[in-house]
Structures are given as structure tokens and as C-alpha cells.
Amino acid sequence: MTFRSRRGTRGRWVLLGTAVVQAVSPPLAGFDQGSGSDPVVVPPGPFFAIWGPIVLGCLAAALWGLPLRRATAEPWRRIQLPLSLAQVGFAAWLVAAARLPVLTLPVFAGMLVALVVCLRAVVVTPADRVTRGLLGGSVGLYAGWTSAAVWINAATLLPEGAASATAPLAALLAGAALTAAALTRAVHGQPACVLAASWALLGALVSTASAGAVPLVVVAASGLAVVAATALVPLVRRPA
């Protein structure tokens, strides 16, 4: 058995195990998502329902990638470690949010790095249609949402005065938009990634509009436009 085969053999089980941990961790971690004191850039509750497709998609993808012939082939072999780390990070984030919120930001940032590695591997590697749709769709949603949500996470850690001030919140929204746009460009406008990043920014737009925070509405809307424009560039450049 080659090193690649051994790695794929172990990695497929780690990927499945961490996907299961990710799926069962929300009710076990003791984290209550609702908070009346969240900054106005935090999307309304229904926007967080995107975690359902992400978590279930990761579990389904891990099951699809379990057979050895897939597990030892690309892109599965390349994504097993970073996606497993991201899934462990999800559970760690929930625990930190319930017990030591300041740790949520570095955990979320680490998850984003791992997810970018995964998504890049999926985008640049030829794969069958199911792998591209299931794995690419799940990781795309995961990375796209995280690219913007990590900045919104940072907003929840601001001191009380700054959490209601326009300037720091606008800066964080701009960071979310620029990060989402940079990721969109790096993955050539991968649809699931664009959809999830836009969903996060739309949530911020809805929340700030409901609060009447006009400057923040402008930043969120501009961010949406930048992500959309970035996603359209590869289509415009593609030869007929």
C-alpha cells in the first residue's frame, strides 16, 4: 500500500468522524444563538439556517467520499485533513461561544483558512459530477458564509461602546465584503461560495435596514454589489 493510499484510508474515517461530531455538537455545546444585545450587523436568526445545508452537506459528502477508490483520489485526498480541521473547529467554536467568547474569533479564522484550502482544491481538480456538486457545494457554502461571518463574529466581541458605533461596524462590514470578494475571485466565482457570502451580507443588510442604520446599509449593499461584480468577471471574460 502506498503512502497516498494509507493517508486516504485513514483520512476518510477522520473526515466522516469529524462530520458526525460537527452534526451532533450544536445541542451538546450549550450555545444559545439568540441574543438581544447583538450588534446591528448580525443577520436576523433565519439567515443562520444556512448551517443546516452546510452541516448535512458535509456529512453527506463524507459518506460519498468514504469508498477507498474515492478517498485515495483527488480532490478527496487533499481535502480530508483541512475539512476535518474545519469541522472540529465548528464544534470548538460552539464550546467557546458558550464559555469563552473571545476565543471564537481565532477559531473561526482558522476554519476559514482550512476551508479556503479545501475549496481551492475542489475548484482546480477535475472530479465527477456528484463530487463537484456535493463536496463543492457543501464546502462552497461553508467557505462563502465563513468569509463574511468571521467579521460579523468580530463585531460581537467589540466593547459595549464600539458595538453600537458606526465607524467600527462599517469597517468590519467592509472587511467582510472584501474578504468575500477576494475568496470569490480565488475560486473563480464558484456558485455556492458566492451564494453563501452574499447571503451573509444580505443578512447584514436586512438587519441594519431594520435598525435604520443608513451608513451601514450603504456599506452592506456596496459589499453585495462588489461580490456580485467579482463573481461576474469570469463569465464576462469567458470566450463565446
mmCIF file of C-alpha atoms in Angstrom:
data_model
loop_
_atom_site.group_PDB
_atom_site.id
_atom_site.type_symbol
_atom_site.label_atom_id
_atom_site.label_comp_id
_atom_site.label_asym_id
_atom_site.label_seq_id
_atom_site.Cartn_x
_atom_site.Cartn_y
_atom_site.Cartn_z
ATOM 1 C CA MET A 1 0.000 0.000 0.000
ATOM 2 C CA THR A 2 1.419 3.394 -0.982
ATOM 3 C CA PHE A 3 1.676 6.388 1.338
ATOM 4 C CA ARG A 4 -1.151 8.044 -0.599
ATOM 5 C CA SER A 5 -3.392 5.000 -0.096
ATOM 6 C CA ARG A 6 -2.622 4.819 3.626
ATOM 7 C CA ARG A 7 -3.340 8.509 4.011
ATOM 8 C CA GLY A 8 -6.636 8.203 2.166
ATOM 9 C CA THR A 9 -7.613 5.148 4.212
ATOM 10 C CA ARG A 10 -7.149 6.998 7.492
ATOM 11 C CA GLY A 11 -8.323 10.359 6.249
ATOM 12 C CA ARG A 12 -11.716 9.158 5.045
ATOM 13 C CA TRP A 13 -12.600 7.931 8.531
ATOM 14 C CA VAL A 14 -11.338 11.106 10.168
ATOM 15 C CA LEU A 15 -13.432 13.125 7.715
ATOM 16 C CA LEU A 16 -16.554 11.104 8.479
ATOM 17 C CA GLY A 17 -15.943 11.149 12.226
ATOM 18 C CA THR A 18 -15.486 14.905 12.371
ATOM 19 C CA ALA A 19 -18.554 15.400 10.158
ATOM 20 C CA VAL A 20 -20.581 13.426 12.701
ATOM 21 C CA VAL A 21 -19.089 15.458 15.560
ATOM 22 C CA GLN A 22 -19.999 18.645 13.715
ATOM 23 C CA ALA A 23 -23.569 17.439 13.191
ATOM 24 C CA VAL A 24 -24.223 16.445 16.804
ATOM 25 C CA SER A 25 -22.341 19.274 18.531
ATOM 26 C CA PRO A 26 -24.971 22.081 18.442
ATOM 27 C CA PRO A 27 -27.339 20.511 21.002
ATOM 28 C CA LEU A 28 -24.425 19.336 23.155
ATOM 29 C CA ALA A 29 -22.342 22.507 23.326
ATOM 30 C CA GLY A 30 -24.830 24.563 25.314
ATOM 31 C CA PHE A 31 -24.614 27.565 22.989
ATOM 32 C CA ASP A 32 -27.707 29.787 22.727
ATOM 33 C CA GLN A 33 -27.601 31.642 19.419
ATOM 34 C CA GLY A 34 -30.234 34.196 20.308
ATOM 35 C CA SER A 35 -29.052 37.405 21.926
ATOM 36 C CA GLY A 36 -30.848 40.692 22.255
ATOM 37 C CA SER A 37 -27.555 42.559 22.623
ATOM 38 C CA ASP A 38 -26.006 41.625 19.268
ATOM 39 C CA PRO A 39 -24.670 44.497 17.124
ATOM 40 C CA VAL A 40 -26.934 45.604 14.275
ATOM 41 C CA VAL A 41 -24.674 43.992 11.653
ATOM 42 C CA VAL A 42 -25.558 40.494 12.898
ATOM 43 C CA PRO A 43 -28.067 38.934 10.462
ATOM 44 C CA PRO A 44 -31.557 38.027 11.696
ATOM 45 C CA GLY A 45 -31.999 34.498 13.037
ATOM 46 C CA PRO A 46 -33.443 32.902 9.870
ATOM 47 C CA PHE A 47 -30.235 33.642 7.965
ATOM 48 C CA PHE A 48 -28.352 31.239 10.226
ATOM 49 C CA ALA A 49 -30.471 28.392 8.855
ATOM 50 C CA ILE A 50 -27.745 28.082 6.207
ATOM 51 C CA TRP A 51 -25.898 25.957 8.761
ATOM 52 C CA GLY A 52 -28.413 23.174 8.115
ATOM 53 C CA PRO A 53 -27.388 22.593 4.481
ATOM 54 C CA ILE A 54 -23.728 23.101 5.392
ATOM 55 C CA VAL A 55 -23.652 20.541 8.196
ATOM 56 C CA LEU A 56 -25.825 17.970 6.435
ATOM 57 C CA GLY A 57 -23.961 18.532 3.182
ATOM 58 C CA CYS A 58 -20.614 17.897 4.866
ATOM 59 C CA LEU A 59 -21.952 14.687 6.379
ATOM 60 C CA ALA A 60 -23.346 13.503 3.047
ATOM 61 C CA ALA A 61 -20.091 14.411 1.308
ATOM 62 C CA ALA A 62 -18.052 12.458 3.862
ATOM 63 C CA LEU A 63 -20.235 9.408 3.258
ATOM 64 C CA TRP A 64 -19.897 9.780 -0.511
ATOM 65 C CA GLY A 65 -16.131 10.067 -0.187
ATOM 66 C CA LEU A 66 -15.824 7.044 2.103
ATOM 67 C CA PRO A 67 -15.180 4.324 -0.539
ATOM 68 C CA LEU A 68 -11.444 3.747 -0.835
ATOM 69 C CA ARG A 69 -11.327 4.402 -4.573
ATOM 70 C CA ARG A 70 -12.606 7.930 -3.966
ATOM 71 C CA ALA A 71 -10.792 8.536 -0.686
ATOM 72 C CA THR A 72 -7.404 7.945 -2.303
ATOM 73 C CA ALA A 73 -8.183 10.064 -5.375
ATOM 74 C CA GLU A 74 -8.226 13.811 -5.856
ATOM 75 C CA PRO A 75 -9.760 16.043 -4.643
ATOM 76 C CA TRP A 76 -10.784 13.843 -1.706
ATOM 77 C CA ARG A 77 -7.271 13.070 -0.547
ATOM 78 C CA ARG A 78 -6.388 16.772 -0.499
ATOM 79 C CA ILE A 79 -9.452 17.937 1.410
ATOM 80 C CA GLN A 80 -9.636 15.293 4.127
ATOM 81 C CA LEU A 81 -7.298 16.998 6.601
ATOM 82 C CA PRO A 82 -8.324 20.662 6.166
ATOM 83 C CA LEU A 83 -12.049 19.893 6.074
ATOM 84 C CA SER A 84 -11.695 17.690 9.156
ATOM 85 C CA LEU A 85 -9.960 20.575 10.930
ATOM 86 C CA ALA A 86 -12.764 22.953 9.938
ATOM 87 C CA GLN A 87 -15.375 20.525 11.246
ATOM 88 C CA VAL A 88 -13.555 20.171 14.563
ATOM 89 C CA GLY A 89 -13.317 23.959 14.589
ATOM 90 C CA PHE A 90 -17.098 24.194 14.292
ATOM 91 C CA ALA A 91 -17.550 22.188 17.487
ATOM 92 C CA ALA A 92 -14.783 24.147 19.213
ATOM 93 C CA TRP A 93 -16.439 27.423 18.173
ATOM 94 C CA LEU A 94 -19.718 26.380 19.785
ATOM 95 C CA VAL A 95 -17.973 25.489 23.037
ATOM 96 C CA ALA A 96 -16.021 28.758 23.010
ATOM 97 C CA ALA A 97 -19.156 30.788 22.267
ATOM 98 C CA ALA A 98 -20.860 29.302 25.308
ATOM 99 C CA ARG A 99 -17.904 29.573 27.691
ATOM 100 C CA LEU A 100 -15.166 31.922 26.442
ATOM 101 C CA PRO A 101 -16.447 34.022 23.510
ATOM 102 C CA VAL A 102 -13.133 35.785 22.876
ATOM 103 C CA LEU A 103 -11.758 32.505 21.500
ATOM 104 C CA THR A 104 -14.443 32.297 18.825
ATOM 105 C CA LEU A 105 -12.618 34.712 16.541
ATOM 106 C CA PRO A 106 -9.293 32.838 16.189
ATOM 107 C CA VAL A 107 -11.193 29.550 15.857
ATOM 108 C CA PHE A 108 -13.394 30.989 13.108
ATOM 109 C CA ALA A 109 -10.383 32.487 11.329
ATOM 110 C CA GLY A 110 -8.629 29.120 11.401
ATOM 111 C CA MET A 111 -11.729 27.469 9.975
ATOM 112 C CA LEU A 112 -11.747 29.965 7.114
ATOM 113 C CA VAL A 113 -8.135 29.200 6.214
ATOM 114 C CA ALA A 114 -8.857 25.461 6.180
ATOM 115 C CA LEU A 115 -11.992 25.927 4.095
ATOM 116 C CA VAL A 116 -10.226 28.087 1.521
ATOM 117 C CA VAL A 117 -7.641 25.327 1.075
ATOM 118 C CA CYS A 118 -10.473 22.813 0.588
ATOM 119 C CA LEU A 119 -12.438 24.899 -1.857
ATOM 120 C CA ARG A 120 -9.401 25.734 -3.948
ATOM 121 C CA ALA A 121 -8.610 22.024 -4.180
ATOM 122 C CA VAL A 122 -12.146 21.240 -5.325
ATOM 123 C CA VAL A 123 -12.250 24.041 -7.874
ATOM 124 C CA VAL A 124 -8.928 23.265 -9.564
ATOM 125 C CA THR A 125 -9.238 19.463 -9.561
ATOM 126 C CA PRO A 126 -11.290 17.563 -12.162
ATOM 127 C CA ALA A 127 -13.953 15.439 -10.461
ATOM 128 C CA ASP A 128 -17.155 13.546 -11.186
ATOM 129 C CA ARG A 129 -20.433 15.439 -11.176
ATOM 130 C CA VAL A 130 -21.616 14.179 -7.781
ATOM 131 C CA THR A 131 -18.337 15.059 -6.087
ATOM 132 C CA ARG A 132 -18.319 18.501 -7.642
ATOM 133 C CA GLY A 133 -21.915 19.136 -6.643
ATOM 134 C CA LEU A 134 -21.943 17.541 -3.193
ATOM 135 C CA LEU A 135 -18.441 18.279 -1.943
ATOM 136 C CA GLY A 136 -18.039 21.515 -3.886
ATOM 137 C CA GLY A 137 -21.494 22.714 -2.907
ATOM 138 C CA SER A 138 -21.055 21.965 0.789
ATOM 139 C CA VAL A 139 -17.559 23.408 1.068
ATOM 140 C CA GLY A 140 -18.534 26.365 -1.114
ATOM 141 C CA LEU A 141 -21.428 27.256 1.186
ATOM 142 C CA TYR A 142 -19.213 26.733 4.227
ATOM 143 C CA ALA A 143 -16.341 28.888 2.958
ATOM 144 C CA GLY A 144 -18.554 31.606 1.497
ATOM 145 C CA TRP A 145 -20.556 32.065 4.673
ATOM 146 C CA THR A 146 -17.458 31.943 6.867
ATOM 147 C CA SER A 147 -15.612 34.532 4.761
ATOM 148 C CA ALA A 148 -18.156 37.156 5.800
ATOM 149 C CA ALA A 149 -19.352 35.709 9.106
ATOM 150 C CA VAL A 150 -15.905 35.793 10.704
ATOM 151 C CA TRP A 151 -16.059 39.599 10.530
ATOM 152 C CA ILE A 152 -19.575 39.649 11.950
ATOM 153 C CA ASN A 153 -18.283 37.399 14.719
ATOM 154 C CA ALA A 154 -15.664 40.066 15.438
ATOM 155 C CA ALA A 155 -18.430 42.654 15.793
ATOM 156 C CA THR A 156 -19.971 40.664 18.649
ATOM 157 C CA LEU A 157 -16.681 40.926 20.564
ATOM 158 C CA LEU A 158 -16.447 44.728 20.418
ATOM 159 C CA PRO A 159 -16.609 46.671 23.688
ATOM 160 C CA GLU A 160 -20.057 47.968 24.546
ATOM 161 C CA GLY A 161 -19.492 51.475 23.190
ATOM 162 C CA ALA A 162 -17.849 50.366 19.960
ATOM 163 C CA ALA A 163 -20.524 47.739 19.326
ATOM 164 C CA SER A 164 -23.061 50.495 18.733
ATOM 165 C CA ALA A 165 -20.755 52.938 16.924
ATOM 166 C CA THR A 166 -20.997 53.311 13.163
ATOM 167 C CA ALA A 167 -17.293 53.511 12.277
ATOM 168 C CA PRO A 168 -16.071 50.172 13.698
ATOM 169 C CA LEU A 169 -19.131 48.328 12.442
ATOM 170 C CA ALA A 170 -18.723 49.845 8.982
ATOM 171 C CA ALA A 171 -15.061 48.815 8.961
ATOM 172 C CA LEU A 172 -15.970 45.245 9.871
ATOM 173 C CA LEU A 173 -18.691 45.118 7.210
ATOM 174 C CA ALA A 174 -16.204 46.387 4.657
ATOM 175 C CA GLY A 175 -13.772 43.692 5.767
ATOM 176 C CA ALA A 176 -16.475 41.070 5.318
ATOM 177 C CA ALA A 177 -17.230 42.301 1.811
ATOM 178 C CA LEU A 178 -13.595 42.491 0.739
ATOM 179 C CA THR A 179 -12.802 39.043 2.142
ATOM 180 C CA ALA A 180 -15.837 37.557 0.409
ATOM 181 C CA ALA A 181 -14.872 39.250 -2.850
ATOM 182 C CA ALA A 182 -11.269 38.044 -2.591
ATOM 183 C CA LEU A 183 -12.445 34.490 -1.987
ATOM 184 C CA THR A 184 -14.899 34.753 -4.866
ATOM 185 C CA ARG A 185 -12.068 35.727 -7.161
ATOM 186 C CA ALA A 186 -9.767 32.997 -5.833
ATOM 187 C CA VAL A 187 -12.341 30.285 -6.575
ATOM 188 C CA HIS A 188 -13.384 31.757 -9.931
ATOM 189 C CA GLY A 189 -16.889 32.692 -8.818
ATOM 190 C CA GLN A 190 -17.826 29.218 -7.570
ATOM 191 C CA PRO A 191 -21.647 29.492 -7.285
ATOM 192 C CA ALA A 192 -22.144 28.004 -3.817
ATOM 193 C CA CYS A 193 -19.442 30.232 -2.369
ATOM 194 C CA VAL A 194 -20.898 33.355 -3.964
ATOM 195 C CA LEU A 195 -24.394 32.433 -2.798
ATOM 196 C CA ALA A 196 -23.364 31.931 0.827
ATOM 197 C CA ALA A 197 -21.185 35.038 1.018
ATOM 198 C CA SER A 198 -23.995 37.088 -0.499
ATOM 199 C CA TRP A 199 -26.464 35.533 1.942
ATOM 200 C CA ALA A 200 -24.354 36.681 4.893
ATOM 201 C CA LEU A 201 -24.056 40.208 3.519
ATOM 202 C CA LEU A 202 -27.767 40.279 2.711
ATOM 203 C CA GLY A 203 -28.454 39.322 6.312
ATOM 204 C CA ALA A 204 -26.351 42.253 7.485
ATOM 205 C CA LEU A 205 -28.214 44.498 5.046
ATOM 206 C CA VAL A 206 -31.611 43.383 6.359
ATOM 207 C CA SER A 207 -30.523 43.789 9.968
ATOM 208 C CA THR A 208 -29.034 47.254 9.507
ATOM 209 C CA ALA A 209 -32.012 48.394 7.440
ATOM 210 C CA SER A 210 -34.389 47.238 10.172
ATOM 211 C CA ALA A 211 -32.371 49.286 12.665
ATOM 212 C CA GLY A 212 -32.404 52.362 10.419
ATOM 213 C CA ALA A 213 -28.594 52.451 10.317
ATOM 214 C CA VAL A 214 -28.317 54.080 6.892
ATOM 215 C CA PRO A 215 -24.494 54.293 6.648
ATOM 216 C CA LEU A 216 -24.230 50.592 7.465
ATOM 217 C CA VAL A 217 -26.945 49.780 4.943
ATOM 218 C CA VAL A 218 -24.868 51.535 2.294
ATOM 219 C CA VAL A 219 -21.754 49.557 3.224
ATOM 220 C CA ALA A 220 -23.621 46.238 3.211
ATOM 221 C CA ALA A 221 -25.306 46.986 -0.116
ATOM 222 C CA SER A 222 -21.999 48.064 -1.631
ATOM 223 C CA GLY A 223 -20.425 44.856 -0.383
ATOM 224 C CA LEU A 224 -23.124 42.799 -2.062
ATOM 225 C CA ALA A 225 -22.515 44.661 -5.303
ATOM 226 C CA VAL A 226 -18.753 44.095 -5.103
ATOM 227 C CA VAL A 227 -19.169 40.349 -4.548
ATOM 228 C CA ALA A 228 -21.656 40.103 -7.411
ATOM 229 C CA ALA A 229 -19.381 42.045 -9.749
ATOM 230 C CA THR A 230 -16.399 39.900 -8.789
ATOM 231 C CA ALA A 231 -18.401 36.750 -9.491
ATOM 232 C CA LEU A 232 -19.423 38.033 -12.926
ATOM 233 C CA VAL A 233 -15.893 38.829 -14.094
ATOM 234 C CA PRO A 234 -15.010 35.228 -15.085
ATOM 235 C CA LEU A 235 -18.272 34.976 -17.033
ATOM 236 C CA VAL A 236 -17.598 38.188 -18.928
ATOM 237 C CA ARG A 237 -14.048 37.124 -19.770
ATOM 238 C CA ARG A 238 -15.060 33.623 -20.861
ATOM 239 C CA PRO A 239 -14.845 33.301 -24.647
ATOM 240 C CA ALA A 240 -18.066 32.651 -26.518
#
